[in-house]
Each structure stands twice: as C-alpha cells, then as structure tokens.
C-alpha positions as a printed NumPy array, in Angstrom:
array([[-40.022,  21.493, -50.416],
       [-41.229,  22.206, -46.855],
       [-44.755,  24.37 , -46.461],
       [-43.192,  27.997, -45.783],
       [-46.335,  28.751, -43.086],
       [-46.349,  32.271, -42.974],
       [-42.503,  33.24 , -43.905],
       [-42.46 ,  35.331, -47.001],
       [-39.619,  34.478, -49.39 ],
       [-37.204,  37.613, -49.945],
       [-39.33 ,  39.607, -47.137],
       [-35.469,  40.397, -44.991],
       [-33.689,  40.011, -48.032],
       [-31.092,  43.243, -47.854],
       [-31.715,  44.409, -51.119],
       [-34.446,  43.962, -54.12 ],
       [-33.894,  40.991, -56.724],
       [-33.013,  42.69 , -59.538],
       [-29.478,  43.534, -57.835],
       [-29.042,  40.078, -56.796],
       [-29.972,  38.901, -60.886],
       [-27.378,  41.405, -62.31 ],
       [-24.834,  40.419, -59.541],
       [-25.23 ,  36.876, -60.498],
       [-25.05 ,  37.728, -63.888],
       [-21.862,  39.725, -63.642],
       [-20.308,  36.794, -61.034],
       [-21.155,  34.319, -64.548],
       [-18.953,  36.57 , -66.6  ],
       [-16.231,  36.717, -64.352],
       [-16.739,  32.708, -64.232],
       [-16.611,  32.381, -67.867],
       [-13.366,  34.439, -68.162],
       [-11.959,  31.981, -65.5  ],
       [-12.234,  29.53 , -67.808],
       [-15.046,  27.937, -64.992],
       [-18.671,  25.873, -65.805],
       [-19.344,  25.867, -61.89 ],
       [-18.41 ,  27.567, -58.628],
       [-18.932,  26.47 , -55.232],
       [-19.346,  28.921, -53.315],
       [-18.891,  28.906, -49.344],
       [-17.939,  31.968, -48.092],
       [-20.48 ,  33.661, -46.059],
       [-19.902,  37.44 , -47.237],
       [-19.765,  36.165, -50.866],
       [-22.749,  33.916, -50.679],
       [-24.458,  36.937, -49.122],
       [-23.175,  38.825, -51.838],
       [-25.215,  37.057, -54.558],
       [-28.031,  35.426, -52.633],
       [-29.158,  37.813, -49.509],
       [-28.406,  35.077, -47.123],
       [-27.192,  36.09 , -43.632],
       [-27.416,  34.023, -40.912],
       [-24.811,  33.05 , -37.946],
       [-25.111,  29.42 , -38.602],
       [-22.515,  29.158, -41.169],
       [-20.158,  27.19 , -39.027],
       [-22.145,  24.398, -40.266],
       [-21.707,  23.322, -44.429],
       [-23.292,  25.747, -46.331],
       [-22.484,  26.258, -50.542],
       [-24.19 ,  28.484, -53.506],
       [-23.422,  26.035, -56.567],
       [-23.087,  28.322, -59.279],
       [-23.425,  27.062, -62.608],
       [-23.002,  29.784, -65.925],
       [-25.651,  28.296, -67.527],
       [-28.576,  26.651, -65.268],
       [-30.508,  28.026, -62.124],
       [-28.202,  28.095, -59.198],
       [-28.342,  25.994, -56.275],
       [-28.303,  26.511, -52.69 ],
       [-26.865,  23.449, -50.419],
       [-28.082,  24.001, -46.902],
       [-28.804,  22.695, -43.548],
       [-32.698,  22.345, -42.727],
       [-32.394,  24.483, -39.926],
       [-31.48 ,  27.015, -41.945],
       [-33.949,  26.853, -44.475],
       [-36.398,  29.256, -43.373],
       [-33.683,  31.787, -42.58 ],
       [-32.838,  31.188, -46.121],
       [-36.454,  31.174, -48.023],
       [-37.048,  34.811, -45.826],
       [-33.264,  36.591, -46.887],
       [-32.932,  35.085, -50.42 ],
       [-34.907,  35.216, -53.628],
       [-33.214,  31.612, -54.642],
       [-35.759,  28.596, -55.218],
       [-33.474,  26.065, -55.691],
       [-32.408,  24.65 , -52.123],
       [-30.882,  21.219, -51.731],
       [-32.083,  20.678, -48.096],
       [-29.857,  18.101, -45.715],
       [-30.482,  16.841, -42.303],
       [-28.337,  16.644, -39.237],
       [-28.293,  13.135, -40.297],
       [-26.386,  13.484, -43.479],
       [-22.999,  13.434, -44.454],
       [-23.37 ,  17.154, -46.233],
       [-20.437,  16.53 , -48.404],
       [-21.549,  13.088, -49.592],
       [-25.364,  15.301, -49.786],
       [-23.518,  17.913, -52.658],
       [-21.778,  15.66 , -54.388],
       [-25.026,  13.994, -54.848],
       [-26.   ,  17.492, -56.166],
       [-23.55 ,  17.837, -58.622],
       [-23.9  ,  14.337, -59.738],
       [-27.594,  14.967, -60.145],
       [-27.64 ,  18.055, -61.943],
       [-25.054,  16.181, -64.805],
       [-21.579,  18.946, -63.485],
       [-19.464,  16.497, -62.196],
       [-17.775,  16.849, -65.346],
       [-17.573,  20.381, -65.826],
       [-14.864,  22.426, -64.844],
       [-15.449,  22.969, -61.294],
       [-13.781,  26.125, -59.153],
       [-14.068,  26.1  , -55.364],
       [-12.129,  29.07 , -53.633],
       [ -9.119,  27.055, -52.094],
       [ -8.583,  30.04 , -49.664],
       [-11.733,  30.156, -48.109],
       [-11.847,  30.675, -44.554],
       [-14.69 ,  27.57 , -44.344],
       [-13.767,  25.205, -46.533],
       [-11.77 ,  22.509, -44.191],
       [ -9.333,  20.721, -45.758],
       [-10.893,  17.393, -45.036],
       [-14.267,  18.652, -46.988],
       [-11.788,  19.766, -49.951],
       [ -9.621,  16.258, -50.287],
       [-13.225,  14.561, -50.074],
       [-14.63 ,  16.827, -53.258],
       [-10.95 ,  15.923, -54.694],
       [-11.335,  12.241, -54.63 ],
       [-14.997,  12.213, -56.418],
       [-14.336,  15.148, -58.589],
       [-10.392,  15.262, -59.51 ],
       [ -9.44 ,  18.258, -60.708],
       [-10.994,  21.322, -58.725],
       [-10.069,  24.34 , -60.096],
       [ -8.952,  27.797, -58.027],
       [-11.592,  30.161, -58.201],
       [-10.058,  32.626, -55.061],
       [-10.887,  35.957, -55.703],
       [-13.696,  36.006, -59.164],
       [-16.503,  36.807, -57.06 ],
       [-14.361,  39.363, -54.65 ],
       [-13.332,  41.239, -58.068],
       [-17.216,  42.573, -57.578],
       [-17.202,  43.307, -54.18 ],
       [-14.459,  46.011, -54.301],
       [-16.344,  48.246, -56.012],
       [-19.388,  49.241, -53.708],
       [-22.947,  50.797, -55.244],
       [-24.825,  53.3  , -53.748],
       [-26.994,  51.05 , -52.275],
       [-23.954,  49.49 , -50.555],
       [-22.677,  52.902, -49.376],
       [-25.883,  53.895, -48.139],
       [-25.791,  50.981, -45.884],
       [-22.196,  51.43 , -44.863],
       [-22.979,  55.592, -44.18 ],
       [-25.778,  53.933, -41.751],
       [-23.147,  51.825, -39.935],
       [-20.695,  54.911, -39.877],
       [-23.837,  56.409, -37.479],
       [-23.893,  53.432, -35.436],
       [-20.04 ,  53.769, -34.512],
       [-19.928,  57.157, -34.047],
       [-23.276,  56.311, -31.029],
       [-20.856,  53.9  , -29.561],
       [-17.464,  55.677, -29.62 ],
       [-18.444,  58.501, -28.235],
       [-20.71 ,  56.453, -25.403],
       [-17.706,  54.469, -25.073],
       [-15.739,  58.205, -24.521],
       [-18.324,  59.25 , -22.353],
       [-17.89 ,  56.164, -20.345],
       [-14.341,  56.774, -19.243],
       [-13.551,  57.318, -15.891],
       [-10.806,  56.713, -12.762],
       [-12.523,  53.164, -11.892],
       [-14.611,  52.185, -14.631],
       [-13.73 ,  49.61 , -16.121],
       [-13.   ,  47.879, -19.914],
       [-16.521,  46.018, -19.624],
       [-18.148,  49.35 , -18.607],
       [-16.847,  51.287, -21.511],
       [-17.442,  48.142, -23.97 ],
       [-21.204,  48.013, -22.528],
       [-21.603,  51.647, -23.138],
       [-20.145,  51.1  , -26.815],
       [-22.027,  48.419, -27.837],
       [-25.365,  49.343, -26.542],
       [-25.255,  52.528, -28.218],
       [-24.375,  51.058, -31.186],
       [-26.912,  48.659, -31.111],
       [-29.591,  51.157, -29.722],
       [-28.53 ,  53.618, -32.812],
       [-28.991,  50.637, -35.206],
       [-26.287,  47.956, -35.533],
       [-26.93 ,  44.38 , -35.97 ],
       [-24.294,  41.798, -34.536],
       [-21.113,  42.618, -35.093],
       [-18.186,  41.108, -37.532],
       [-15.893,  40.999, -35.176],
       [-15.601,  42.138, -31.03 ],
       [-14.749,  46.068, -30.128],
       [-10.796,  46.021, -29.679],
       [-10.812,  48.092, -25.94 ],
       [ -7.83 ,  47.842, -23.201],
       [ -6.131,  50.496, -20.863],
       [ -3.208,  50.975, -19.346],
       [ -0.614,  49.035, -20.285],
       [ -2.678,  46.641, -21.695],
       [ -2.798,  49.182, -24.707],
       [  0.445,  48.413, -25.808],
       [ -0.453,  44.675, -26.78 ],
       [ -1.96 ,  45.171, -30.592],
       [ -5.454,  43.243, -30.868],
       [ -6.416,  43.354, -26.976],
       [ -9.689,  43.204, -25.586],
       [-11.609,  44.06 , -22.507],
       [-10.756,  42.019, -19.582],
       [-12.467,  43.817, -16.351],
       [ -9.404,  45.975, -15.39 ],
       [-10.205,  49.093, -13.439],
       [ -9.251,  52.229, -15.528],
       [ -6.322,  53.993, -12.787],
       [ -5.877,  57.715, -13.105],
       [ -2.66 ,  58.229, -15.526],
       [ -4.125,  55.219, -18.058],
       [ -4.275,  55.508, -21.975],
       [ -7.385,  54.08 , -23.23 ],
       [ -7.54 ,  52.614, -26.675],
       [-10.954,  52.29 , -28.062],
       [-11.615,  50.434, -31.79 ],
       [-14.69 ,  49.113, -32.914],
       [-17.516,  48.22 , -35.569],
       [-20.928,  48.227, -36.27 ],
       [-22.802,  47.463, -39.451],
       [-26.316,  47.739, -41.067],
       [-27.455,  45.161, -43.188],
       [-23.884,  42.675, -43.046],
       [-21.697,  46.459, -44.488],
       [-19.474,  47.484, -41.733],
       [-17.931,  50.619, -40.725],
       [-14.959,  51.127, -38.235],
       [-13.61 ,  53.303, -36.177],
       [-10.257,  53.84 , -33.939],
       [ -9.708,  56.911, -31.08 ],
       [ -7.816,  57.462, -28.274],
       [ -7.843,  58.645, -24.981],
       [ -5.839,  59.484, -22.085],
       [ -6.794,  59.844, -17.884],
       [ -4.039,  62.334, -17.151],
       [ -1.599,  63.958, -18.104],
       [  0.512,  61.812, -21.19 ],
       [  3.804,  61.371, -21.276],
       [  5.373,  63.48 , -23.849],
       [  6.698,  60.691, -26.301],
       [  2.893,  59.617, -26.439],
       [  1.884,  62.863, -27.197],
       [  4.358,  63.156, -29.944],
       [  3.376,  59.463, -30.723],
       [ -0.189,  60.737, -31.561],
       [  0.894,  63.693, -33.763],
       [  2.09 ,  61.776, -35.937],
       [ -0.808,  59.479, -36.017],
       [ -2.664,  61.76 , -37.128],
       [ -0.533,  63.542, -39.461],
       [  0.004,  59.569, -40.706],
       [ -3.359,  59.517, -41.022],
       [ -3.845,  62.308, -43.355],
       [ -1.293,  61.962, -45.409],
       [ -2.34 ,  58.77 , -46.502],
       [ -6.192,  60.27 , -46.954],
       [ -4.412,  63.229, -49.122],
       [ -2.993,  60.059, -51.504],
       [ -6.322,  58.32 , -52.036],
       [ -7.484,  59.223, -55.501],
       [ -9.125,  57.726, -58.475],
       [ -6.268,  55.843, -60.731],
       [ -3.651,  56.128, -57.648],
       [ -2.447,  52.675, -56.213],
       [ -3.321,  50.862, -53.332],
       [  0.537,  51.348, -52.039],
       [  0.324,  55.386, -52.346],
       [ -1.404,  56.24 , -48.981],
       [  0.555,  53.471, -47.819],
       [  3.997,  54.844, -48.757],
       [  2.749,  58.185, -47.779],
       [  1.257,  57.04 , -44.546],
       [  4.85 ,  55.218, -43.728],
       [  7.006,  58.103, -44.944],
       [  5.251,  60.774, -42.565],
       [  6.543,  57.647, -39.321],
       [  9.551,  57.28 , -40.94 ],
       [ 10.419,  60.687, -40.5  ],
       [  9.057,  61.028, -36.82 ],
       [ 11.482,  58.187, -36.386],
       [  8.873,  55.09 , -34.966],
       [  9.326,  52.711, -38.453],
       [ 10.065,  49.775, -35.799],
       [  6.713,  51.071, -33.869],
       [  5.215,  50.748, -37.452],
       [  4.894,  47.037, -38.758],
       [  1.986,  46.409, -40.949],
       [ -0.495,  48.003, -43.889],
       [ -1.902,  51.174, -43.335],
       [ -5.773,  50.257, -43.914],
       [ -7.791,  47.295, -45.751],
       [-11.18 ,  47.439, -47.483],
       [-14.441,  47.159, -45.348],
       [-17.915,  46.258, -46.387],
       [-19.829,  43.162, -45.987],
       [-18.603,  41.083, -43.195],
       [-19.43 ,  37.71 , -40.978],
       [-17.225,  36.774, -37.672],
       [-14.137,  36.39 , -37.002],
       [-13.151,  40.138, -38.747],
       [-15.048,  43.282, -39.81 ],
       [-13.011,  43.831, -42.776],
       [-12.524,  42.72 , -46.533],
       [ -8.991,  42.928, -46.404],
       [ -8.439,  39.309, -48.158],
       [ -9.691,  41.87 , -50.888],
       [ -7.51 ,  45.008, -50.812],
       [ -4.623,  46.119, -48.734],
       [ -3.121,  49.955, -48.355],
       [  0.546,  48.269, -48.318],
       [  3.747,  48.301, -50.267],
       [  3.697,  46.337, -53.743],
       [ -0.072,  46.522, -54.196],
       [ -0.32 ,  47.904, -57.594],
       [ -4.354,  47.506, -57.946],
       [ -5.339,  51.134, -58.484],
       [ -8.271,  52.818, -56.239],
       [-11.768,  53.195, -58.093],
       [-14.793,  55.904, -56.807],
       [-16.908,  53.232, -54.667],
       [-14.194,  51.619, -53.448],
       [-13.89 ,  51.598, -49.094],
       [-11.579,  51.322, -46.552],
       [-10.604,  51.551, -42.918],
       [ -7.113,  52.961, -42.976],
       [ -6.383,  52.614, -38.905],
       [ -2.567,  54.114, -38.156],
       [ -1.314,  53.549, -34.828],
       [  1.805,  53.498, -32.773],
       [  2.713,  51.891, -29.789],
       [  5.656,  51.159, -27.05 ],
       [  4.98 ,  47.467, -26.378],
       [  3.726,  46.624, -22.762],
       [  3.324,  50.596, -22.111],
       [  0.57 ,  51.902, -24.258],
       [ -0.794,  52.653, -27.885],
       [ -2.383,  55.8  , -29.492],
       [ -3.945,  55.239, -33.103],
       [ -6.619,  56.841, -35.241],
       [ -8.759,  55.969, -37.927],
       [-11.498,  56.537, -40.39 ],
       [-13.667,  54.736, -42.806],
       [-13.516,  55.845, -46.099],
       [-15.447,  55.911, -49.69 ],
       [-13.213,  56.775, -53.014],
       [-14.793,  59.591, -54.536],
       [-14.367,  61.028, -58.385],
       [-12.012,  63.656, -56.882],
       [-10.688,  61.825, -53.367],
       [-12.337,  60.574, -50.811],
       [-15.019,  61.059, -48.348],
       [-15.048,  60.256, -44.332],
       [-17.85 ,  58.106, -43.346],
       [-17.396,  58.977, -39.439],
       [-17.829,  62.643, -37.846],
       [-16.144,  61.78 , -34.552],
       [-13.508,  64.558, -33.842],
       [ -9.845,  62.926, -34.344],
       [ -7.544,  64.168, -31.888],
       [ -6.684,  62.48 , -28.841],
       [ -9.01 ,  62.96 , -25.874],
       [ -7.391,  64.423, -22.637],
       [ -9.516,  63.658, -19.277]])
C-alpha cells in the first residue's frame, strides 16, 4: 500500500468505528437472509453508510465488496485513496490506476479472494452501476443476484447520532431560507436570492449540497423543479424558494413561499390549503401508521379544496444521507398511496405539499421531519405561512 505521509486513517471519518462494525455487521445479516455470500456495493450514500467514505469523485468506479464472512474490500481509484484512508476505518483497498480497465481490476478481486463462485448480489437499481459495467460482471460471473434495497432496510431507521447530524442541517436551512427571504426585493434577482441562500447556509455550516436550491419567480414558479436563471424579481411576482443543506452527507430540506404584492385570491386560497395539506398529513404520522396515511390525509384535505388535478405526486419521501443528483432517500420510502411499510420513531422525511397553476405560479410548504414514540417532531423553526412583501 502507498506511505499515508501525514493523513491519519479515520481522522474525517463521520462517525467512530464501532458504528461502522455493528452497521456492517447488521448489513451481513440482512445479506444472509437474502440468501447472499457477497454484495457489491456502489452506491455512494450506501457505501458511506458502512464505510465513512464521502467524496465527489464517485462518477468514476467505485465498489465496497462485501463478503458475510471475510474482511471487506474497498475497489477504488488511486486518486481517491487518500480521501478514502482519512474518511474510512477499512484496510482493505484494491487500488487501480487511470490506466486500468476497473471492471476487468474487480473481477480480478473477486477471482483473487476465491467469490467468484459465491452467490453474488449487486443492486441492479443503482443509480451508478451502467449497464455496460453490469453485462461485463454478467459474462465472467453468470448469475448476479438482486440485492436492491438489503442495505437501505438500515438506513430508514436513523440513530441519534444520525438525527443529531440531520437537526444540524435543519440550522443550516433555516440560515439560508430566511437570507434567501431577506434577499427579496423589486429587482433582485434569482442568483441574488440563491447567493444569499447558499452562503448562509454554508457560513452557518453546510457542506456541498445533494442537490441545487429549487428558486424561480414569477411565472417561472409555475414550472415544478425550476431553478434560478438571472430574471429580475418585478413587483406583483410569487417567489418560490426550496432548498437543502446537510452536515456530515444527512440532509435537511425546506420549502416557503413568498409573494411581492398583493396575490391573487385563488393563490391565496391555493396556500391555505397548503398548509392545512401540510398538517394534516403531520397529524397522521405516528408510530405503526402507514406510509400512505399522511398521504391520503394530505390528498383528502386538496381534494376537498377542489385542486386534485393541481395535485399529482407523493406527499413527502425520506431524507438523510445524500450525494448529487437529489437530497432525498426517497428510492427508500414514499408518503404515497399503496405504501403499506408502517412509520418507525427514527424514521425522517421531507413531506413538501404544493400547488400550482402551470405557467402562472406555485405556493408550497414544507418541513423535515423525525418519527417520534408519540408523532413527530419538526426539524426546521422557520415560520410557515406565506410571506407578503
């Protein structure tokens, strides 16, 4: 192995080793039960999950190989080695060059280490596993078993260590929201108030970001997942503000709105029931109650206000540990219709209702949530209703 100089292995690792050992050991359980010898493992979150390693150079091949019996292995680029000696307590790193083929470099791995005959799991809906790196593990391997979801099973449930670290990113988004509030004015425009969120954020705390702040205005609004784009902010203009920030890879989000003017009446209206939406679906979250109850009850309180076509999706999605493109875990849990999982104290989630006429504007608000033994708990403290300047 390379000399480490001065970097000190586990010295930025996010927690202490003993959680990653009885993580590890629980993700071996969950393997066994899968009927699984070995997982490889490529998502970021859930290789930061068990390991400690962060780093935004996971666009190139990365893999924990799991094994339930045996010291687990971590396939990496040199580059990233150091990164990975300083965030991990893991030993065993199979180092490749920019020179390698790094799927011909882990089936050399496996082939080494005597598991090309085990019962190998890979999760076949990972977000970086390209299909072309999958057929080329097919054609040496064979049979690669689905292993989508074992190690997520753990990451539902947060500790509170994890919630600690998600209350500190709930700070960092309420710096930048209300910055980004402060910010608004006849003129200003979408970079100024996503400048004023972001470097409050980062100022209170936050690290880089899962995924961009979602801010338009005027009738930019009312296109769902816009960003800033330089306009000028006109007197009259609804401003939709969404972001993240996070602390140690755990994200917390946060949605508000805001209006220059006066509002037109159905948007006021629009926004009451937001936020009646809103806590209707918080009043559902309990220990033992599904996923779909503040769903149904978030839907039934727009149903009656009349917008269900202004209403097309799930009412929230769990949050935690998150790497670009998205802040959220919702390839985890969804608040939606059919999802029978039920909710567990520790479990999190951003449940963001909003409304919109296409092309004219949208009003939404949101919170970040922990499952408690009796409910729930907000993570944010920024006042809900919509802001009038």
């Amino acid at each position: 192995m390379p000399d480490l100089g001065r970097v000190v292995p586990g010295a930025e690792s996010a927690f202490r080793e003993e959680e990653y050992v009885q993580r590890i050991a629980k993700a071996r359980q969950l393997l066994v039960k899968a009927g699984l010898d070995v997982m490889v493992i490529t998502g970021p979150e859930n290789i930061f999950y068990l390991t400690g390693q962060q780093t935004p150079g996971y666009y190139t091949f990365q893999t924990l190989v799991l094994p339930v019996e045996g010291d687990p292995v971590f396939v990496i680029r040199q580059l990233e080695y150091f990164n990975f000696i300083s965030n991990t307590f893991i030993r065993d790193a199979a180092i490749y060059t920019d020179g390698d083929n790094p799927v011909n470099f882990l089936l050399d791995v496996l082939k080494a280490r005597g598991w090309m005959k085990s019962r190998i799991g890979i999760d076949k809906r990972g977000w970086f596993l390209p299909v072309a790196v999958y057929e080329a593990l097919q054609a040496e391997i064979g049979t690669i078993h689905d292993a989508a979801g074992v190690i997520e099973q753990l990451r539902a449930v947060k500790s509170a260590a994890e919630l600690e670290k998600m209350a500190h990113a709930a700070r960092y988004v309420d710096a930048g929201m209300l910055a980004g509030r402060a910010a608004i004015a006849a003129g200003a425009t979408e970079n100024d108030l996503v400048s004023a969120m972001m470097g409050a954020a980062i100022a209170a705390g936050s690290e880089y970001m899962g995924m961009e702040p979602l801010v338009s205005t005027g009738p930019r609004t009312g296109v769902p997942h816009g960003t800033w784009r330089r306009r000028k902010i006109l007197e009259g203009d609804p401003i939709f503000l969404e972001m993240a920030a996070t602390h140690d890879r755990y994200h917390a989000a946060l949605m508000r709105s805001a209006w220059l003017g006066k509002p037109p009446a159905v948007a006021l209206e629009m926004e009451k029931v937001c936020q009646e939406a809103l806590q209707a679906a918080l009043d559902a979250i309990r220990p033992g109650a599904t996923c779909e109850a503040p769903h149904l009850a978030c839907q039934a309180v727009i149903d009656r206000a009349g917008y269900t076509d202004n209403f097309k999706k799930r009412t929230g999605y769990s949050i935690g540990i998150s790497f670009a493109p998205d802040w959220g875990e919702g390839a985890i849990l969804s608040l939606y219709s059919g999802i029978t999982t039920q909710l567990q104290p520790g479990m999190t989630f951003h449940i963001p209702p909003a409304l919109r006429i296409y092309g004219e504007f949208t009003v939404g608000v949101s919170e970040t949530i922990v499952v408690t033994e009796t409910g729930y708990r907000a993570l944010g403290t920024v006042d809900r209703p919509l802001t009038l300047l």
